Amino acid sequence: MYRVASASECLVITGVGIDDIKLAKKAWVLPGQSCTVFDISPVNYTFEVQAMSAEKLPFILPAVFTIGPRVDDDESLQKYAKLISPHDKLSHHVKELVQGVIEGETRVLAASMTMEAIFKGTKEFKHEVFGKVQLELNQFGLLIYNANVKQLVDVPGHEYFSYLGQKTQMEAANQARVDVAEAKMKGEIGSKLREGQTLQNAAKIDAETKIISTQRHGQGKKEEIRVKTEVKVYENEREAEVAEANAELAKKKAGWTKQAQVAEVEAAKAVALREAELQKEVERMNAMTRTEKLKAEFLSKASVEYETKVQEANWELYRKQKAAEAILYEKEKEAEARKAIAEADFYARQQGADGEFYSKRKEAEGLVALGQAQGVYLRTLLDALGGNYGALRDYLMINGGMFQEIAKINAEAVRGLQPKISIWTNTDGSGEGAAGGGNGAMKEVAGVYRMLPPLFKTVHEQTGMLPPAWMGALTDSAHSNSTRN
């Protein structure tokens, strides 16, 4: 029997006269042989592979594979005929076989890569998966004709790709707002820049016109002043040469020993002068920077007037500078001569000051030594008194004669006051002042009565006041026991 297969089919013949199997599109089927027709067209398999990255982040990889037998290789086609053709290619058995191979290789590859590498390198990841899956499918005679990997999807409960998309969206939105703001800023700056340049150019032309006119007028005056200044400078130079010769004589008299000290002072001053010059240069550059900034912002009619005034001031300054330079040169020469004389005098004064300083320092060292000795003395006394600060204080006051001095001061103070002291008593000369017996009460009354005359006399002596007439009058012998000091 003669059998013919369609374009998408193939014949598998086994039996008499065939060692293994025979593949053909058309052939005679002899008695004792079996012929089977199988389809060689590829089939689409759709999978959602669940895998996990190196960071233990799960994800779903939707993929569609177009797989079929390899028709351009007889050995692969024979493998397919033996292993797969007995089953329907849409059967559950074939689908599980293909799905198992794809899921296994995908999971192994994903476990060795980070989520960021998988997401950014989707194309490379796809090629890696296809290559590894194809190696496994070769043993079944299958070929991947096409594969399409869809967008990676989050596993429910894990929102990595969702959050990553939100992040990208927000970054794009923010960048768009920044770009719009920058474009708007450039437009406004460009507009203001063009307007400013127009005003600046107009103002610059007007200013240059006025400056040139002022310069022409000032050049004539400058020339006249320059000639007069040169004459004056020449006269001052002759006088300065005489002063310089006198100064040189004074320097030689000062001695060569002073020159070393002068050189040191000059070196120090030169360093200070250089620092001042550098600082001046820094300040000048800062001032120039600020001036340029202000010019760019406020250059207008005021700047034109300012430039005109500056030129006029420069002309006036030039005239004054030339006159001042002549005077300054003369003063400098005189100052140099005075400087040499002053340096000699300064050295003599310095030697005297050093001697006085040495004397004061020795005196201070003596005071320090005295204080240290007194400290040792006080520490020894305090140890001897058992740490009693009160006893130490009393000892120092007694030893220093403080109590005698206090008594002397108090005596001088009382002597200056010249007080009047009156002393009286209500007892008689026989010693019967104590009350006793039956007449004790009468004695007390008599004592009070005897006390009144000396009391009135004392009040009169110290205050000048007399008792009232109804109480009695004072006599010179009011009381025999009253005395005055």
Short mmCIF file of C-alpha atoms in Angstrom, two decimals:
data_model
loop_
_atom_site.label_atom_id
_atom_site.label_comp_id
_atom_site.label_asym_id
_atom_site.label_seq_id
_atom_site.Cartn_x
_atom_site.Cartn_y
_atom_site.Cartn_z
CA MET A 1 0.00 0.00 0.00
CA TYR A 2 1.34 3.34 -0.97
CA ARG A 3 1.03 6.12 1.68
CA VAL A 4 1.50 9.87 1.19
CA ALA A 5 1.74 12.43 4.06
CA SER A 6 0.49 15.99 3.84
CA ALA A 7 2.79 19.00 3.94
CA SER A 8 2.65 19.28 7.77
CA GLU A 9 2.83 15.55 8.41
CA CYS A 10 5.42 12.82 8.29
CA LEU A 11 5.27 9.02 7.98
CA VAL A 12 6.90 6.68 10.52
CA ILE A 13 7.32 3.14 9.20
CA THR A 14 8.48 0.21 11.28
CA GLY A 15 8.49 -3.53 10.69
CA VAL A 16 10.02 -6.01 8.27
CA GLY A 17 13.19 -4.84 6.60
CA ILE A 18 13.62 -1.77 8.86
CA ASP A 19 16.14 -1.92 11.67
CA ASP A 20 14.74 0.95 13.75
CA ILE A 21 12.29 3.39 12.20
CA LYS A 22 11.96 4.96 8.79
CA LEU A 23 10.77 8.54 8.23
CA ALA A 24 9.36 9.56 4.89
CA LYS A 25 6.85 11.89 3.30
CA LYS A 26 5.67 9.09 0.95
CA ALA A 27 6.48 5.39 0.81
CA TRP A 28 5.22 1.86 0.06
CA VAL A 29 4.03 0.09 3.15
CA LEU A 30 4.80 -3.60 2.72
CA PRO A 31 3.13 -6.44 4.46
CA GLY A 32 4.62 -6.88 7.90
CA GLN A 33 5.25 -3.17 8.28
CA SER A 34 3.37 -0.55 10.32
CA CYS A 35 2.90 3.06 9.25
CA THR A 36 1.98 5.97 11.55
CA VAL A 37 1.34 9.56 10.55
CA PHE A 38 2.27 12.37 13.00
CA ASP A 39 1.94 16.11 12.76
CA ILE A 40 5.19 18.16 12.64
CA SER A 41 3.65 21.63 12.85
CA PRO A 42 4.69 23.71 15.91
CA VAL A 43 2.29 24.37 18.79
CA ASN A 44 1.97 27.42 21.09
CA TYR A 45 2.34 26.81 24.83
CA THR A 46 1.35 29.58 27.26
CA PHE A 47 2.84 29.50 30.77
CA GLU A 48 3.06 31.74 33.85
CA VAL A 49 6.32 30.71 35.45
CA GLN A 50 6.69 31.55 39.13
CA ALA A 51 10.32 32.20 40.08
CA MET A 52 12.34 33.91 42.82
CA SER A 53 15.33 36.28 42.47
CA ALA A 54 18.58 36.21 44.41
CA GLU A 55 17.01 38.61 46.99
CA LYS A 56 14.22 36.07 47.65
CA LEU A 57 11.70 38.28 45.80
CA PRO A 58 9.06 36.20 44.00
CA PHE A 59 7.69 37.20 40.59
CA ILE A 60 5.68 35.77 37.70
CA LEU A 61 7.13 35.45 34.20
CA PRO A 62 4.31 35.16 31.60
CA ALA A 63 5.65 33.53 28.44
CA VAL A 64 4.39 32.06 25.16
CA PHE A 65 6.59 29.41 23.48
CA THR A 66 6.13 28.12 19.94
CA ILE A 67 7.61 24.58 20.03
CA GLY A 68 7.65 21.82 17.49
CA PRO A 69 9.84 19.01 16.12
CA ARG A 70 13.11 19.93 14.43
CA VAL A 71 12.33 19.09 10.80
CA ASP A 72 15.74 19.98 9.38
CA ASP A 73 17.56 17.32 11.40
CA ASP A 74 16.74 13.64 10.83
CA GLU A 75 18.18 12.54 14.18
CA SER A 76 16.04 15.06 16.11
CA LEU A 77 12.99 14.10 14.07
CA GLN A 78 13.55 10.44 14.91
CA LYS A 79 13.77 11.30 18.62
CA TYR A 80 10.50 13.19 18.36
CA ALA A 81 8.88 10.30 16.49
CA LYS A 82 9.95 7.84 19.16
CA LEU A 83 9.28 9.90 22.32
CA ILE A 84 6.58 12.50 21.58
CA SER A 85 4.62 11.41 18.49
CA PRO A 86 2.74 8.62 20.31
CA HIS A 87 1.10 11.37 22.38
CA ASP A 88 -1.04 14.16 21.12
CA LYS A 89 1.06 17.30 21.09
CA LEU A 90 -1.77 19.18 22.81
CA SER A 91 -2.10 16.52 25.45
CA HIS A 92 -1.53 17.15 29.14
CA HIS A 93 1.53 14.91 29.09
CA VAL A 94 3.40 16.94 26.45
CA LYS A 95 2.41 20.26 28.00
CA GLU A 96 3.67 19.20 31.44
CA LEU A 97 6.93 18.01 29.90
CA VAL A 98 7.57 21.32 28.16
CA GLN A 99 6.37 23.37 31.13
CA GLY A 100 8.59 21.46 33.53
CA VAL A 101 11.67 22.09 31.44
CA ILE A 102 10.90 25.81 31.05
CA GLU A 103 10.03 26.40 34.72
CA GLY A 104 13.06 24.51 35.97
CA GLU A 105 15.57 26.39 33.85
CA THR A 106 13.88 29.75 34.48
CA ARG A 107 13.92 29.30 38.25
CA VAL A 108 17.55 28.21 38.29
CA LEU A 109 18.60 31.22 36.20
CA ALA A 110 16.45 33.71 38.17
CA ALA A 111 17.86 32.48 41.49
CA SER A 112 21.35 33.54 40.37
CA MET A 113 20.31 37.10 39.38
CA THR A 114 19.07 40.14 41.31
CA MET A 115 15.66 41.58 40.62
CA GLU A 116 17.23 44.75 39.26
CA ALA A 117 19.36 42.74 36.80
CA ILE A 118 16.35 40.74 35.65
CA PHE A 119 14.21 43.83 35.19
CA LYS A 120 16.82 45.94 33.38
CA GLY A 121 18.27 43.09 31.36
CA THR A 122 15.04 41.43 30.20
CA LYS A 123 16.41 40.77 26.75
CA GLU A 124 19.56 39.06 28.06
CA PHE A 125 17.49 37.13 30.58
CA LYS A 126 15.22 35.94 27.75
CA HIS A 127 18.15 34.71 25.66
CA GLU A 128 19.64 32.89 28.65
CA VAL A 129 16.34 31.12 29.33
CA PHE A 130 15.90 30.14 25.68
CA GLY A 131 19.41 28.76 25.45
CA LYS A 132 19.11 26.61 28.56
CA VAL A 133 15.59 25.39 27.69
CA GLN A 134 16.67 24.52 24.16
CA LEU A 135 19.48 22.33 25.51
CA GLU A 136 16.94 20.33 27.49
CA LEU A 137 14.46 20.09 24.61
CA ASN A 138 17.12 18.79 22.21
CA GLN A 139 16.94 15.38 23.84
CA PHE A 140 13.28 15.18 22.83
CA GLY A 141 13.90 16.41 19.29
CA LEU A 142 11.98 19.64 19.96
CA LEU A 143 12.89 23.12 18.74
CA ILE A 144 11.79 26.52 20.04
CA TYR A 145 10.64 28.32 16.94
CA ASN A 146 9.64 31.45 18.79
CA ALA A 147 9.29 32.65 22.36
CA ASN A 148 7.70 35.77 23.70
CA VAL A 149 8.32 36.83 27.31
CA LYS A 150 5.73 39.28 28.53
CA GLN A 151 6.18 41.95 31.20
CA LEU A 152 7.23 40.64 34.61
CA VAL A 153 4.31 40.55 37.03
CA ASP A 154 4.23 40.80 40.85
CA VAL A 155 3.11 37.84 42.90
CA PRO A 156 -0.01 38.75 44.95
CA GLY A 157 1.18 40.22 48.23
CA HIS A 158 4.49 41.41 46.73
CA GLU A 159 4.25 44.79 44.96
CA TYR A 160 7.86 45.31 43.85
CA PHE A 161 7.15 46.09 40.19
CA SER A 162 4.16 48.22 41.09
CA TYR A 163 6.20 50.38 43.43
CA LEU A 164 9.05 50.49 40.93
CA GLY A 165 6.67 51.74 38.24
CA GLN A 166 5.28 54.39 40.59
CA LYS A 167 8.81 55.52 41.39
CA THR A 168 9.68 55.81 37.67
CA GLN A 169 6.46 57.69 36.98
CA MET A 170 7.07 60.20 39.79
CA GLU A 171 10.69 60.70 38.70
CA ALA A 172 9.54 61.39 35.13
CA ALA A 173 6.88 63.84 36.35
CA ASN A 174 9.36 65.65 38.58
CA GLN A 175 11.91 65.84 35.79
CA ALA A 176 9.26 67.23 33.44
CA ARG A 177 8.39 69.97 35.93
CA VAL A 178 12.08 70.79 36.33
CA ASP A 179 12.55 70.97 32.53
CA VAL A 180 9.55 73.27 32.14
CA ALA A 181 10.82 75.54 34.93
CA GLU A 182 14.30 75.66 33.38
CA ALA A 183 12.94 76.47 29.94
CA LYS A 184 10.79 79.25 31.40
CA MET A 185 13.75 80.59 33.37
CA LYS A 186 15.99 80.61 30.28
CA GLY A 187 13.33 82.45 28.28
CA GLU A 188 12.89 85.17 30.90
CA ILE A 189 16.65 85.50 31.46
CA GLY A 190 17.27 85.75 27.71
CA SER A 191 14.64 88.46 27.32
CA LYS A 192 15.99 90.50 30.22
CA LEU A 193 19.55 89.96 28.95
CA ARG A 194 18.73 91.36 25.51
CA GLU A 195 16.98 94.39 26.98
CA GLY A 196 19.90 94.98 29.36
CA GLN A 197 22.46 94.71 26.56
CA THR A 198 20.55 97.26 24.48
CA LEU A 199 20.49 99.76 27.35
CA GLN A 200 24.13 99.05 28.20
CA ASN A 201 25.34 99.62 24.64
CA ALA A 202 23.44 102.90 24.35
CA ALA A 203 24.74 104.10 27.71
CA LYS A 204 28.26 103.00 26.82
CA ILE A 205 28.28 105.05 23.58
CA ASP A 206 27.03 108.16 25.41
CA ALA A 207 29.60 107.68 28.16
CA GLU A 208 32.48 107.21 25.71
CA THR A 209 31.51 110.41 23.90
CA LYS A 210 31.59 112.43 27.12
CA ILE A 211 34.78 110.73 28.28
CA ILE A 212 36.66 111.55 25.05
CA SER A 213 35.55 115.18 25.28
CA THR A 214 36.72 115.39 28.89
CA GLN A 215 40.00 113.70 28.07
CA ARG A 216 40.81 116.23 25.32
CA HIS A 217 40.19 119.07 27.73
CA GLY A 218 42.24 117.47 30.49
CA GLN A 219 45.26 116.52 28.40
CA GLY A 220 46.23 120.16 27.88
CA LYS A 221 46.10 120.89 31.58
CA LYS A 222 47.99 117.69 32.34
CA GLU A 223 50.88 118.68 30.09
CA GLU A 224 51.19 122.10 31.71
CA ILE A 225 51.14 120.58 35.19
CA ARG A 226 53.64 117.89 34.16
CA VAL A 227 56.25 120.48 33.08
CA LYS A 228 55.88 122.45 36.31
CA THR A 229 56.05 119.27 38.31
CA GLU A 230 59.24 118.08 36.62
CA VAL A 231 60.94 121.40 37.44
CA LYS A 232 59.83 121.15 41.06
CA VAL A 233 60.94 117.53 41.25
CA TYR A 234 64.39 118.41 39.91
CA GLU A 235 64.81 121.12 42.56
CA ASN A 236 63.66 118.73 45.28
CA GLU A 237 66.07 116.06 44.04
CA ARG A 238 69.03 118.41 44.48
CA GLU A 239 67.93 119.28 47.99
CA ALA A 240 67.26 115.63 48.70
CA GLU A 241 70.78 114.66 47.64
CA VAL A 242 72.21 117.05 50.24
CA ALA A 243 69.89 115.61 52.89
CA GLU A 244 70.85 112.11 51.79
CA ALA A 245 74.58 112.86 52.25
CA ASN A 246 73.88 114.14 55.76
CA ALA A 247 71.81 111.05 56.50
CA GLU A 248 74.60 108.77 55.28
CA LEU A 249 77.05 110.47 57.66
CA ALA A 250 74.58 109.96 60.53
CA LYS A 251 74.19 106.29 59.63
CA LYS A 252 77.95 105.68 59.73
CA LYS A 253 78.12 107.33 63.16
CA ALA A 254 75.36 105.01 64.39
CA GLY A 255 77.76 102.07 63.95
CA TRP A 256 77.84 98.85 62.00
CA THR A 257 76.42 96.97 64.96
CA LYS A 258 73.09 98.74 64.47
CA GLN A 259 72.88 97.69 60.80
CA ALA A 260 72.15 94.07 61.67
CA GLN A 261 69.28 95.13 63.92
CA VAL A 262 68.03 97.56 61.28
CA ALA A 263 68.13 94.77 58.70
CA GLU A 264 66.05 92.52 60.95
CA VAL A 265 63.50 95.29 61.51
CA GLU A 266 63.40 96.04 57.78
CA ALA A 267 62.88 92.36 56.98
CA ALA A 268 60.00 92.16 59.43
CA LYS A 269 58.52 95.35 58.01
CA ALA A 270 58.99 94.05 54.46
CA VAL A 271 57.06 90.89 55.35
CA ALA A 272 54.32 92.99 56.93
CA LEU A 273 54.33 95.31 53.90
CA ARG A 274 54.07 92.34 51.52
CA GLU A 275 51.19 90.90 53.53
CA ALA A 276 49.49 94.31 53.41
CA GLU A 277 50.02 94.50 49.64
CA LEU A 278 48.58 91.01 49.12
CA GLN A 279 45.62 91.86 51.35
CA LYS A 280 45.17 95.08 49.42
CA GLU A 281 45.17 93.11 46.14
CA VAL A 282 42.56 90.71 47.53
CA GLU A 283 40.38 93.61 48.66
CA ARG A 284 40.85 95.27 45.27
CA MET A 285 39.77 92.13 43.41
CA ASN A 286 36.76 91.75 45.71
CA ALA A 287 35.87 95.39 45.09
CA MET A 288 36.23 94.90 41.32
CA THR A 289 33.95 91.85 41.48
CA ARG A 290 31.29 93.74 43.39
CA THR A 291 31.66 96.73 41.06
CA GLU A 292 31.16 94.59 37.95
CA LYS A 293 28.10 92.98 39.51
CA LEU A 294 26.60 96.36 40.34
CA LYS A 295 27.40 97.62 36.85
CA ALA A 296 25.59 94.69 35.27
CA GLU A 297 22.52 95.28 37.48
CA PHE A 298 22.24 99.06 37.61
CA LEU A 299 24.10 100.40 34.57
CA SER A 300 21.97 103.31 33.35
CA LYS A 301 22.15 107.05 33.14
CA ALA A 302 23.68 107.15 36.62
CA SER A 303 26.61 105.01 35.44
CA VAL A 304 27.29 107.49 32.59
CA GLU A 305 27.38 110.39 35.04
CA TYR A 306 29.54 108.30 37.35
CA GLU A 307 32.09 107.61 34.59
CA THR A 308 32.18 111.32 33.71
CA LYS A 309 32.75 112.25 37.34
CA VAL A 310 35.44 109.59 37.62
CA GLN A 311 37.33 111.03 34.66
CA GLU A 312 37.10 114.52 36.09
CA ALA A 313 38.21 113.23 39.48
CA ASN A 314 41.08 111.31 37.85
CA TRP A 315 42.26 114.48 36.16
CA GLU A 316 42.13 116.39 39.44
CA LEU A 317 43.75 113.48 41.23
CA TYR A 318 46.55 113.33 38.67
CA ARG A 319 47.31 117.02 39.19
CA LYS A 320 47.32 116.65 42.95
CA GLN A 321 49.33 113.44 42.81
CA LYS A 322 52.13 115.07 40.83
CA ALA A 323 52.26 117.96 43.26
CA ALA A 324 52.13 115.56 46.19
CA GLU A 325 54.83 113.33 44.70
CA ALA A 326 57.28 116.22 44.68
CA ILE A 327 56.54 117.02 48.31
CA LEU A 328 56.51 113.33 49.22
CA TYR A 329 59.93 112.73 47.71
CA GLU A 330 61.40 115.56 49.74
CA LYS A 331 59.71 114.31 52.90
CA GLU A 332 60.90 110.76 52.29
CA LYS A 333 64.52 111.84 52.09
CA GLU A 334 64.17 113.89 55.25
CA ALA A 335 62.42 110.96 56.94
CA GLU A 336 65.23 108.59 56.00
CA ALA A 337 67.77 110.86 57.64
CA ARG A 338 65.61 111.19 60.74
CA LYS A 339 65.09 107.45 60.74
CA ALA A 340 68.81 106.78 61.00
CA ILE A 341 69.17 109.23 63.89
CA ALA A 342 66.07 107.82 65.57
CA GLU A 343 67.36 104.27 65.25
CA ALA A 344 70.58 105.18 67.07
CA ASP A 345 68.61 106.90 69.83
CA PHE A 346 66.21 103.95 69.94
CA TYR A 347 69.08 101.51 70.52
CA ALA A 348 70.37 103.57 73.46
CA ARG A 349 66.90 103.75 74.96
CA GLN A 350 66.41 100.04 74.39
CA GLN A 351 69.59 99.21 76.33
CA GLY A 352 68.41 101.38 79.22
CA ALA A 353 64.98 99.73 79.14
CA ASP A 354 66.59 96.29 79.14
CA GLY A 355 68.59 97.20 82.24
CA GLU A 356 65.51 98.47 84.03
CA PHE A 357 63.58 95.37 82.98
CA TYR A 358 66.37 93.13 84.36
CA SER A 359 66.27 95.01 87.69
CA LYS A 360 62.48 94.70 87.93
CA ARG A 361 62.65 91.01 87.07
CA LYS A 362 65.20 90.36 89.83
CA GLU A 363 63.05 92.32 92.26
CA ALA A 364 60.03 90.23 91.28
CA GLU A 365 62.05 87.04 91.70
CA GLY A 366 62.99 88.23 95.22
CA LEU A 367 59.31 88.83 96.03
CA VAL A 368 58.46 85.37 94.74
CA ALA A 369 61.18 83.81 96.88
CA LEU A 370 59.99 85.80 99.93
CA GLY A 371 56.42 84.65 99.32
CA GLN A 372 57.53 81.05 99.02
CA ALA A 373 59.52 81.34 102.30
CA GLN A 374 56.53 82.88 104.06
CA GLY A 375 54.37 80.04 102.72
CA VAL A 376 56.77 77.47 104.17
CA TYR A 377 56.82 79.42 107.47
CA LEU A 378 53.00 79.50 107.69
CA ARG A 379 52.74 75.83 106.72
CA THR A 380 55.26 74.93 109.50
CA LEU A 381 53.32 76.99 112.11
CA LEU A 382 50.03 75.43 111.01
CA ASP A 383 51.48 71.91 111.34
CA ALA A 384 52.89 72.80 114.78
CA LEU A 385 49.45 74.05 115.93
CA GLY A 386 47.77 70.85 114.72
CA GLY A 387 46.00 72.49 111.75
CA ASN A 388 44.11 75.01 113.98
CA TYR A 389 43.60 78.07 111.76
CA GLY A 390 42.14 80.10 114.67
CA ALA A 391 45.24 79.53 116.82
CA LEU A 392 47.47 80.40 113.84
CA ARG A 393 45.54 83.65 113.29
CA ASP A 394 45.82 84.63 117.03
CA TYR A 395 49.54 83.84 117.00
CA LEU A 396 50.16 85.96 113.93
CA MET A 397 48.15 88.87 115.40
CA ILE A 398 50.08 88.68 118.70
CA ASN A 399 53.44 88.23 116.99
CA GLY A 400 52.72 91.09 114.63
CA GLY A 401 51.74 93.44 117.50
CA MET A 402 48.20 93.89 116.17
CA PHE A 403 46.56 93.98 119.63
CA GLN A 404 49.06 96.63 120.82
CA GLU A 405 48.33 98.64 117.68
CA ILE A 406 44.56 98.36 118.23
CA ALA A 407 44.93 99.55 121.87
CA LYS A 408 47.11 102.44 120.75
CA ILE A 409 44.60 103.50 118.07
CA ASN A 410 41.68 103.33 120.55
CA ALA A 411 43.65 105.37 123.14
CA GLU A 412 44.43 108.01 120.52
CA ALA A 413 40.76 108.17 119.54
CA VAL A 414 39.54 108.59 123.17
CA ARG A 415 42.22 111.16 123.94
CA GLY A 416 41.10 113.28 121.07
CA LEU A 417 37.49 113.27 122.33
CA GLN A 418 38.43 114.72 125.84
CA PRO A 419 35.39 113.23 127.69
CA LYS A 420 34.03 114.45 131.03
CA ILE A 421 33.57 111.58 133.51
CA SER A 422 31.58 111.94 136.73
CA ILE A 423 31.58 109.28 139.50
CA TRP A 424 29.33 109.27 142.53
CA THR A 425 28.00 106.82 145.16
CA ASN A 426 25.05 106.82 147.59
CA THR A 427 26.99 105.16 150.43
CA ASP A 428 28.46 107.08 153.39
CA GLY A 429 32.06 106.88 154.41
CA SER A 430 31.36 104.42 157.24
CA GLY A 431 30.33 101.60 154.92
CA GLU A 432 26.62 101.58 155.87
CA GLY A 433 25.31 101.49 152.31
CA ALA A 434 23.51 98.12 152.76
CA ALA A 435 19.98 98.14 154.00
CA GLY A 436 19.44 96.36 157.37
CA GLY A 437 17.38 96.37 160.54
CA GLY A 438 14.12 98.24 161.01
CA ASN A 439 15.10 101.50 159.20
CA GLY A 440 16.11 99.88 155.85
CA ALA A 441 13.32 101.57 153.86
CA MET A 442 14.25 105.02 155.13
CA LYS A 443 17.87 104.44 154.11
CA GLU A 444 16.78 103.66 150.55
CA VAL A 445 14.83 106.92 150.37
CA ALA A 446 17.79 108.81 151.81
CA GLY A 447 20.07 107.18 149.21
CA VAL A 448 17.86 108.34 146.33
CA TYR A 449 17.78 111.84 147.75
CA ARG A 450 21.59 111.94 148.04
CA MET A 451 21.92 110.76 144.40
CA LEU A 452 19.98 113.69 142.89
CA PRO A 453 22.55 116.52 143.36
CA PRO A 454 25.43 114.78 141.55
CA LEU A 455 23.02 113.66 138.79
CA PHE A 456 21.81 117.24 138.17
CA LYS A 457 25.39 118.50 138.20
CA THR A 458 26.50 115.92 135.66
CA VAL A 459 23.62 116.79 133.30
CA HIS A 460 24.50 120.48 133.62
CA GLU A 461 28.17 119.89 132.86
CA GLN A 462 27.57 117.70 129.82
CA THR A 463 24.47 119.37 128.32
CA GLY A 464 24.28 122.84 129.92
CA MET A 465 20.70 122.21 131.12
CA LEU A 466 19.60 123.26 134.72
CA PRO A 467 16.91 121.47 136.78
CA PRO A 468 13.57 123.30 137.39
CA ALA A 469 13.48 125.65 140.38
CA TRP A 470 10.92 123.55 142.24
CA MET A 471 13.41 120.66 142.35
CA GLY A 472 16.24 122.76 143.82
CA ALA A 473 19.34 124.70 142.81
CA LEU A 474 22.93 123.51 142.19
CA THR A 475 25.82 124.73 144.35
CA ASP A 476 29.57 124.32 143.90
CA SER A 477 29.69 121.78 146.75
CA ALA A 478 26.62 119.76 145.79
CA HIS A 479 28.30 116.45 146.52
CA SER A 480 31.53 115.66 148.19
CA ASN A 481 32.21 112.54 146.00
CA SER A 482 31.76 114.23 142.53
CA THR A 483 34.96 114.58 140.48
CA ARG A 484 35.82 115.88 136.97
CA ASN A 485 38.39 114.59 134.58
#
